[in-house]
Short mmCIF file of C-alpha atoms and ligand atoms in Angstrom, two decimals:
data_model
loop_
_atom_site.label_atom_id
_atom_site.label_comp_id
_atom_site.label_asym_id
_atom_site.label_seq_id
_atom_site.Cartn_x
_atom_site.Cartn_y
_atom_site.Cartn_z
CA MET A 1 4.93 16.01 8.96
CA HIS A 2 3.04 14.01 6.39
CA PHE A 3 -0.67 13.45 7.01
CA LEU A 4 -2.39 10.35 5.70
CA ARG A 5 -6.15 10.39 5.07
CA ASN A 6 -8.67 7.75 6.23
CA PHE A 7 -5.91 5.80 7.88
CA PRO A 8 -6.74 2.36 9.36
CA LEU A 9 -5.83 2.12 13.05
CA ARG A 10 -6.12 -1.65 13.53
CA ALA A 11 -2.34 -2.16 13.64
CA PHE A 12 -2.01 0.84 15.96
CA ASN A 13 -3.99 -0.55 18.90
CA THR A 14 -3.14 -3.81 20.67
CA PHE A 15 -6.84 -4.68 21.01
CA GLY A 16 -6.67 -5.00 17.21
CA VAL A 17 -10.04 -3.33 16.67
CA GLN A 18 -10.89 -1.56 13.46
CA ALA A 19 -11.20 2.23 13.46
CA THR A 20 -10.21 4.91 10.99
CA ALA A 21 -8.39 8.18 11.56
CA GLN A 22 -9.54 10.85 9.15
CA ARG A 23 -6.03 12.33 9.46
CA PHE A 24 -2.98 10.49 10.78
CA ALA A 25 0.70 11.36 11.03
CA THR A 26 3.78 9.84 12.58
CA VAL A 27 5.94 12.29 14.52
CA SER A 28 9.56 11.23 14.25
CA SER A 29 11.26 14.28 15.72
CA GLU A 30 10.65 17.16 18.07
CA HIS A 31 11.66 19.54 15.30
CA ASP A 32 8.86 18.23 13.03
CA LEU A 33 6.29 18.61 15.79
CA LEU A 34 7.40 22.15 16.63
CA SER A 35 7.21 23.18 12.96
CA TRP A 36 3.73 21.70 12.67
CA CYS A 37 2.68 23.54 15.84
CA ALA A 38 3.78 26.85 14.35
CA SER A 39 1.38 26.49 11.44
CA ARG A 40 -1.55 24.56 12.85
CA ASP A 41 -5.05 25.48 13.98
CA ARG A 42 -4.70 25.85 17.76
CA ASP A 43 -8.37 25.12 18.47
CA GLU A 44 -7.91 21.55 17.40
CA THR A 45 -6.41 19.19 20.00
CA PRO A 46 -4.85 16.16 18.34
CA LEU A 47 -5.26 12.68 19.75
CA LEU A 48 -1.79 11.52 20.80
CA ILE A 49 -0.92 7.85 20.68
CA GLY A 50 2.17 5.76 21.32
CA GLY A 51 2.24 1.99 20.90
CA GLY A 52 -1.56 1.79 21.27
CA SER A 53 -1.31 -0.73 24.11
CA ASN A 54 -3.58 1.15 26.49
CA LEU A 55 -6.21 2.36 24.12
CA LEU A 56 -9.70 1.28 23.03
CA PHE A 57 -11.19 2.81 19.90
CA THR A 58 -14.98 2.52 20.03
CA ARG A 59 -15.42 4.67 16.90
CA ASP A 60 -13.57 6.39 14.07
CA VAL A 61 -11.57 9.51 14.89
CA VAL A 62 -12.87 12.31 12.70
CA GLU A 63 -12.73 15.43 14.81
CA ALA A 64 -8.98 15.63 15.37
CA PRO A 65 -5.77 14.44 13.78
CA VAL A 66 -4.20 11.34 15.33
CA LEU A 67 -0.47 11.76 15.98
CA GLN A 68 1.70 8.80 16.79
CA ILE A 69 4.68 10.10 18.74
CA ALA A 70 7.48 7.86 17.54
CA PRO A 71 11.04 9.27 17.72
CA ARG A 72 13.57 6.50 18.44
CA GLY A 73 16.76 6.15 20.42
CA ALA A 74 18.21 5.78 23.90
CA ARG A 75 21.43 7.04 25.46
CA VAL A 76 23.34 7.44 28.69
CA VAL A 77 23.25 11.13 29.66
CA PHE A 78 25.32 11.09 32.81
CA ASP A 79 27.32 8.25 34.34
CA GLU A 80 29.09 8.88 37.60
CA GLY A 81 29.26 6.66 40.65
CA ASP A 82 26.31 4.40 41.25
CA THR A 83 23.64 6.56 39.71
CA VAL A 84 23.30 6.75 35.96
CA LEU A 85 20.97 9.07 34.10
CA VAL A 86 19.57 7.58 30.89
CA GLU A 87 17.24 9.05 28.30
CA ALA A 88 14.90 7.26 25.95
CA MET A 89 12.95 8.78 23.10
CA ALA A 90 9.17 8.42 23.28
CA GLY A 91 8.89 5.95 20.40
CA GLU A 92 11.24 3.34 21.84
CA PRO A 93 9.35 0.12 22.60
CA TRP A 94 9.32 -0.09 26.40
CA HIS A 95 10.53 -3.67 26.80
CA ALA A 96 13.42 -3.20 24.34
CA PHE A 97 14.45 -0.17 26.37
CA VAL A 98 14.34 -2.16 29.64
CA LEU A 99 16.55 -4.84 28.07
CA TRP A 100 18.95 -2.14 26.85
CA THR A 101 19.28 -0.72 30.41
CA LEU A 102 20.02 -4.22 31.74
CA ALA A 103 22.67 -4.71 29.03
CA GLN A 104 24.32 -1.46 30.26
CA GLY A 105 24.55 -3.05 33.74
CA LEU A 106 21.80 -0.77 35.09
CA SER A 107 18.98 -1.75 37.40
CA GLY A 108 15.71 -0.15 38.43
CA LEU A 109 13.39 -1.16 35.58
CA GLU A 110 13.74 -4.98 35.69
CA ASN A 111 10.38 -5.51 37.46
CA LEU A 112 8.75 -3.63 34.58
CA SER A 113 9.94 -6.07 31.91
CA LEU A 114 7.64 -7.07 29.06
CA ILE A 115 5.12 -4.27 29.53
CA PRO A 116 3.84 -3.49 26.02
CA GLY A 117 3.81 0.01 24.56
CA PHE A 118 6.24 2.86 24.01
CA VAL A 119 8.45 4.73 26.47
CA GLY A 120 6.50 7.97 25.90
CA ALA A 121 3.29 6.49 27.29
CA ALA A 122 4.97 5.10 30.41
CA PRO A 123 4.78 8.32 32.49
CA VAL A 124 1.18 9.04 31.43
CA GLN A 125 0.05 5.84 33.13
CA ASN A 126 2.87 5.69 35.66
CA ILE A 127 3.24 2.08 34.54
CA GLY A 128 3.74 -0.37 37.36
CA ALA A 129 4.14 -4.07 37.97
CA TYR A 130 5.45 -6.46 40.62
CA GLY A 131 5.81 -3.82 43.32
CA VAL A 132 7.55 -1.12 41.23
CA GLU A 133 6.26 1.97 39.41
CA ILE A 134 8.26 4.23 37.07
CA SER A 135 7.54 7.16 39.41
CA GLU A 136 10.43 5.76 41.51
CA SER A 137 13.05 6.09 38.76
CA CYS A 138 11.64 8.69 36.37
CA ASP A 139 13.84 11.79 36.57
CA SER A 140 12.05 14.09 34.13
CA VAL A 141 9.83 14.18 31.07
CA ALA A 142 10.49 16.44 28.06
CA THR A 143 7.39 17.51 26.16
CA VAL A 144 6.11 19.81 23.45
CA ASP A 145 3.26 21.93 24.77
CA LEU A 146 0.80 21.84 21.89
CA ALA A 147 -1.14 24.79 23.33
CA THR A 148 1.81 27.18 23.11
CA GLY A 149 4.06 25.50 20.58
CA ASN A 150 6.97 25.56 23.04
CA THR A 151 8.88 22.82 24.77
CA ARG A 152 8.30 22.13 28.45
CA GLU A 153 10.11 19.82 30.83
CA PHE A 154 8.41 18.22 33.85
CA SER A 155 10.41 17.19 36.91
CA ASN A 156 9.40 14.03 38.73
CA THR A 157 7.39 16.11 41.24
CA GLU A 158 5.66 18.07 38.49
CA CYS A 159 4.54 14.78 36.92
CA ALA A 160 2.26 14.31 39.99
CA PHE A 161 2.46 10.55 39.74
CA GLY A 162 -0.22 8.40 41.39
CA TYR A 163 -1.48 4.84 40.94
CA ARG A 164 -1.77 4.53 37.12
CA ASP A 165 -2.02 8.31 37.08
CA SER A 166 -0.04 11.49 36.33
CA VAL A 167 -0.48 15.13 35.35
CA PHE A 168 -0.51 14.01 31.70
CA LYS A 169 -3.89 12.32 32.13
CA HIS A 170 -5.54 15.50 33.26
CA ALA A 171 -3.14 18.40 32.88
CA GLU A 172 -4.25 22.02 33.15
CA ALA A 173 -7.22 23.24 31.15
CA ALA A 174 -8.75 19.91 30.21
CA ALA A 175 -5.67 19.22 28.19
CA ARG A 176 -5.16 15.52 28.28
CA ASP A 177 -3.46 15.75 24.91
CA ARG A 178 -1.83 19.09 25.56
CA TYR A 179 1.67 17.76 26.20
CA ALA A 180 3.28 15.51 23.62
CA ILE A 181 5.91 13.52 25.49
CA MET A 182 9.09 13.39 23.42
CA ARG A 183 11.76 12.02 25.82
CA VAL A 184 11.88 10.49 29.27
CA ARG A 185 14.87 10.42 31.63
CA PHE A 186 15.41 7.75 34.27
CA ARG A 187 17.77 7.61 37.23
CA LEU A 188 19.06 4.04 37.34
CA SER A 189 21.63 2.30 39.45
CA ARG A 190 24.84 0.32 39.03
CA LYS A 191 24.19 -1.24 42.45
CA PHE A 192 21.38 -3.74 42.29
CA THR A 193 18.84 -3.85 45.10
CA PRO A 194 16.35 -6.63 44.32
CA ARG A 195 12.68 -5.77 44.74
CA LEU A 196 11.10 -9.12 45.45
CA ASP A 197 8.24 -8.02 47.72
CA TYR A 198 5.68 -9.22 45.18
CA GLY A 199 5.19 -12.91 46.11
CA ASP A 200 5.25 -14.48 42.66
CA ILE A 201 8.77 -13.25 41.88
CA LYS A 202 10.38 -14.87 44.91
CA ALA A 203 8.60 -18.15 44.24
CA ARG A 204 9.62 -18.09 40.58
CA LEU A 205 13.30 -17.44 41.44
CA GLU A 206 13.29 -20.20 44.08
CA ARG A 207 11.88 -22.61 41.55
CA SER A 208 14.82 -21.80 39.24
CA ASN A 209 17.24 -22.24 42.20
CA VAL A 210 18.36 -18.62 42.00
CA THR A 211 19.37 -17.49 45.49
CA GLN A 212 21.39 -14.31 44.68
CA PRO A 213 19.43 -12.88 41.75
CA SER A 214 20.89 -10.34 39.34
CA ALA A 215 18.67 -7.68 37.76
CA SER A 216 18.53 -9.85 34.63
CA ASP A 217 17.39 -12.84 36.72
CA VAL A 218 14.52 -10.72 38.09
CA SER A 219 13.68 -9.55 34.59
CA ARG A 220 13.55 -13.17 33.38
CA ALA A 221 11.31 -14.13 36.32
CA VAL A 222 8.93 -11.24 35.56
CA ILE A 223 8.84 -12.21 31.88
CA ALA A 224 7.99 -15.81 32.81
CA ILE A 225 5.21 -14.72 35.20
CA ARG A 226 3.70 -12.32 32.69
CA GLN A 227 3.83 -14.92 29.92
CA SER A 228 2.07 -17.45 32.12
CA LYS A 229 -0.78 -15.11 33.13
CA LEU A 230 -1.24 -12.39 30.57
CA PRO A 231 -2.19 -12.87 26.92
CA ASP A 232 0.39 -11.75 24.32
CA PRO A 233 -1.24 -8.91 22.33
CA ALA A 234 0.51 -10.21 19.21
CA VAL A 235 -1.56 -13.39 19.54
CA ILE A 236 -4.82 -12.20 21.12
CA GLY A 237 -5.93 -8.57 21.19
CA ASN A 238 -5.91 -6.93 24.64
CA ALA A 239 -4.73 -3.88 26.55
CA GLY A 240 -3.50 -5.54 29.75
CA SER A 241 -5.58 -4.82 32.84
CA PHE A 242 -8.81 -3.26 31.65
CA PHE A 243 -9.76 -1.88 35.06
CA LYS A 244 -7.74 -0.26 37.81
CA ASN A 245 -7.71 -2.00 41.17
CA PRO A 246 -10.27 0.01 43.19
CA VAL A 247 -9.14 1.75 46.36
CA VAL A 248 -11.75 1.91 49.14
CA GLU A 249 -11.88 3.30 52.68
CA ALA A 250 -10.84 1.00 55.52
CA SER A 251 -14.41 0.77 56.85
CA VAL A 252 -15.71 -0.38 53.45
CA ALA A 253 -12.85 -2.90 53.19
CA ASN A 254 -13.67 -4.30 56.66
CA ASP A 255 -17.31 -4.67 55.73
CA LEU A 256 -16.42 -6.52 52.54
CA LYS A 257 -13.95 -8.77 54.39
CA ALA A 258 -16.71 -9.78 56.80
CA ARG A 259 -18.98 -10.71 53.92
CA PHE A 260 -16.26 -12.23 51.69
CA PRO A 261 -13.46 -13.57 53.94
CA ALA A 262 -11.33 -14.77 50.99
CA MET A 263 -11.18 -11.30 49.37
CA PRO A 264 -7.56 -10.15 48.77
CA GLN A 265 -6.96 -6.66 50.23
CA TYR A 266 -3.82 -4.52 50.28
CA ALA A 267 -3.68 -1.67 52.81
CA GLY A 268 -1.87 1.43 51.52
CA LYS A 269 -1.52 5.14 52.23
CA ALA A 270 -4.54 6.15 50.15
CA GLY A 271 -6.85 3.42 51.46
CA VAL A 272 -7.31 -0.30 50.89
CA LYS A 273 -6.69 -1.61 47.39
CA LEU A 274 -8.91 -4.46 46.21
CA ALA A 275 -8.01 -6.94 43.46
CA ALA A 276 -10.35 -6.14 40.57
CA GLY A 277 -9.42 -9.48 38.96
CA TRP A 278 -10.67 -11.34 42.01
CA LEU A 279 -13.91 -9.30 42.16
CA ILE A 280 -14.59 -10.00 38.48
CA GLU A 281 -13.84 -13.70 38.87
CA GLN A 282 -16.48 -13.96 41.64
CA THR A 283 -19.15 -12.53 39.32
CA GLY A 284 -18.57 -15.48 36.99
CA TRP A 285 -17.25 -13.41 34.05
CA LYS A 286 -13.78 -15.01 33.86
CA GLY A 287 -13.39 -16.83 30.53
CA ARG A 288 -16.85 -15.72 29.31
CA ARG A 289 -17.80 -13.78 26.19
CA LEU A 290 -20.27 -10.91 25.92
CA HIS A 291 -22.68 -13.41 24.34
CA PRO A 292 -21.98 -16.89 22.94
CA PHE A 293 -21.05 -15.72 19.43
CA SER A 294 -19.30 -12.54 20.43
CA GLU A 295 -15.53 -12.19 20.00
CA ALA A 296 -15.29 -9.80 22.97
CA GLY A 297 -14.41 -11.79 26.07
CA VAL A 298 -12.84 -11.90 29.51
CA HIS A 299 -9.50 -13.73 29.46
CA THR A 300 -9.54 -17.30 30.78
CA GLN A 301 -6.37 -16.88 32.87
CA HIS A 302 -6.84 -13.37 34.24
CA ALA A 303 -10.25 -11.81 34.80
CA LEU A 304 -8.88 -8.26 34.71
CA VAL A 305 -7.94 -8.58 31.04
CA LEU A 306 -10.57 -8.13 28.33
CA VAL A 307 -9.68 -9.71 25.02
CA ASN A 308 -10.59 -9.53 21.35
CA HIS A 309 -10.89 -13.12 20.15
CA GLY A 310 -10.76 -11.95 16.54
CA ALA A 311 -13.18 -9.53 15.00
CA ALA A 312 -14.73 -7.82 18.04
CA THR A 313 -15.44 -4.13 17.61
CA GLY A 314 -14.29 -1.59 20.15
CA ALA A 315 -17.93 -0.80 20.93
CA GLU A 316 -18.54 -4.49 21.76
CA ILE A 317 -15.52 -4.59 24.07
CA TRP A 318 -16.82 -1.47 25.78
CA GLU A 319 -20.27 -3.07 26.13
CA LEU A 320 -18.60 -6.07 27.77
CA ALA A 321 -16.69 -3.75 30.12
CA GLU A 322 -19.95 -2.06 31.14
CA ALA A 323 -21.61 -5.44 31.80
CA VAL A 324 -18.68 -6.60 33.96
CA ARG A 325 -18.63 -3.31 35.81
CA ALA A 326 -22.38 -3.48 36.50
CA ASP A 327 -22.09 -6.99 37.95
CA VAL A 328 -19.16 -6.05 40.22
CA GLN A 329 -21.13 -3.01 41.38
CA GLU A 330 -24.15 -5.15 42.14
CA MET A 331 -22.27 -7.92 43.97
CA PHE A 332 -19.80 -5.81 45.97
CA GLY A 333 -21.04 -2.20 45.75
CA VAL A 334 -17.62 -1.30 44.31
CA ALA A 335 -17.16 0.85 41.20
CA LEU A 336 -14.48 -0.16 38.68
CA ASP A 337 -12.72 2.47 36.55
CA ALA A 338 -11.37 1.62 33.13
CA GLU A 339 -7.59 1.72 32.92
CA PRO A 340 -7.07 2.18 29.16
CA ARG A 341 -8.04 5.31 27.37
CA VAL A 342 -11.42 4.83 25.74
CA VAL A 343 -11.96 6.90 22.60
N1 EPU B 401 -6.99 -12.63 40.89
C1 EPU B 401 -8.05 -13.50 40.87
N2 EPU B 401 -8.59 -13.85 39.67
C2 EPU B 401 -8.12 -13.38 38.50
C3 EPU B 401 -7.03 -12.48 38.52
C4 EPU B 401 -6.49 -12.12 39.73
O1 EPU B 401 -8.51 -13.97 41.91
O2 EPU B 401 -8.65 -13.76 37.46
C5 EPU B 401 -6.38 -12.29 42.17
C6 EPU B 401 -4.98 -12.90 42.30
O3 EPU B 401 -5.03 -14.21 42.77
C7 EPU B 401 -4.33 -11.98 43.29
C8 EPU B 401 -4.96 -10.64 42.96
O4 EPU B 401 -6.15 -10.91 42.25
O5 EPU B 401 -4.68 -12.32 44.59
C9 EPU B 401 -4.05 -9.73 42.19
O6 EPU B 401 -3.74 -10.33 40.92
P1 EPU B 401 -2.35 -10.06 40.15
O7 EPU B 401 -1.22 -10.34 41.03
O8 EPU B 401 -2.41 -10.79 38.85
O9 EPU B 401 -2.31 -8.52 39.90
P2 EPU B 401 -3.44 -7.47 39.48
O10 EPU B 401 -3.72 -6.62 40.67
O11 EPU B 401 -4.59 -8.13 38.84
C10 EPU B 401 -1.77 -5.60 38.81
C11 EPU B 401 -1.58 -4.67 37.66
C12 EPU B 401 -0.89 -5.39 36.50
C13 EPU B 401 0.45 -5.89 36.99
C14 EPU B 401 0.22 -6.83 38.17
C15 EPU B 401 1.52 -7.29 38.79
C16 EPU B 401 -3.39 -3.06 37.80
C17 EPU B 401 -4.70 -2.62 37.24
N3 EPU B 401 -2.86 -4.15 37.23
O12 EPU B 401 -2.67 -6.62 38.38
O13 EPU B 401 -0.67 -4.43 35.49
O14 EPU B 401 1.14 -6.58 35.96
O15 EPU B 401 -0.52 -6.14 39.20
O16 EPU B 401 2.09 -6.24 39.50
O17 EPU B 401 -2.88 -2.44 38.72
C18 EPU B 401 -1.68 -3.45 33.56
O18 EPU B 401 -1.76 -2.41 34.20
O19 EPU B 401 -2.08 -3.53 32.37
C19 EPU B 401 -1.14 -4.65 34.20
C20 EPU B 401 -1.13 -5.84 33.61
#
């Protein structure tokens, strides 16, 4: 593995903020990573990144090497009957991989179209959209354990998936960066069962006069919805939803509903999920900037997305996040947790 010194990270985070890695390397194979592990200083935990689409750098990274896990490729592992096992390498761009599965006649990931980032980061976050999470189709995750220098595979159960959560966010022994995800396997289907429970998709398909949608039709509908609501990171820096939707107890939700009858609420197993975007919009932050001349702002179309209008620093975006969070706390008594990783 070849380390670069004082490496600029602007092109490696979709917020497009400037930060420097004192040491940076791209990992293009498991073999390279294992060889590096054999010779490295074990006390040092590297910072692992993928496509940088769920990451906010508020400072330079000096204490640890930054490793971008980027091996490429995708293949069918097992194809028998209706279930097909596919494997993608961690550095495959997620959306390209979804399109590849659709081209193979496979369904299961269509609702997750157009999510930015790499395949390897998908299980960390348990990425989800339009009523589907990868926890439903992820079969297993192959990693390199940087603490031991050995490989380790996680079954779906061992991944301990939750809402935007998994074992990889807080694995054993404070080791968020302990496991470098190298490959992810998915169990997909040749028989398409549409998942249209999320209102917008049905409406979008009806508008296009699609009555018997294929998986590709659903993918196209999801792409259209995302493009209409969410800013394209290639045009305006952002990391998608900046906060998780908070989950509160039923009694708290009832109280809030009495005070704010229009508040969207979604009852689930773990409690009642609130729409952080709605909460933020009520505080008046939607479309605003940290201060009039700041380039850190809240997106005009979706209050859950913080954006970099140009030259905002990561620290400024974080300051904006704190201000938004404080106002939501004050107005609703609800705490918002950041969704991206903040360095
Ligand atoms: N809303 C507002 N104002 C806003 C934004 C949203 O009132 O400015 C309301 C909407 O009207 C709706 C509710 O909030 O009633 C939920 O909004 P939306 O359907 O846009 O979904 P979300 O809960 O804000 C989540 C995910 C998205 C995912 C969408 C669709 C999280 C944190 N975010 O957003 O994921 O695409 O659902 O499934 O769970 C991401 O994680 O980066 C991401 C974009």
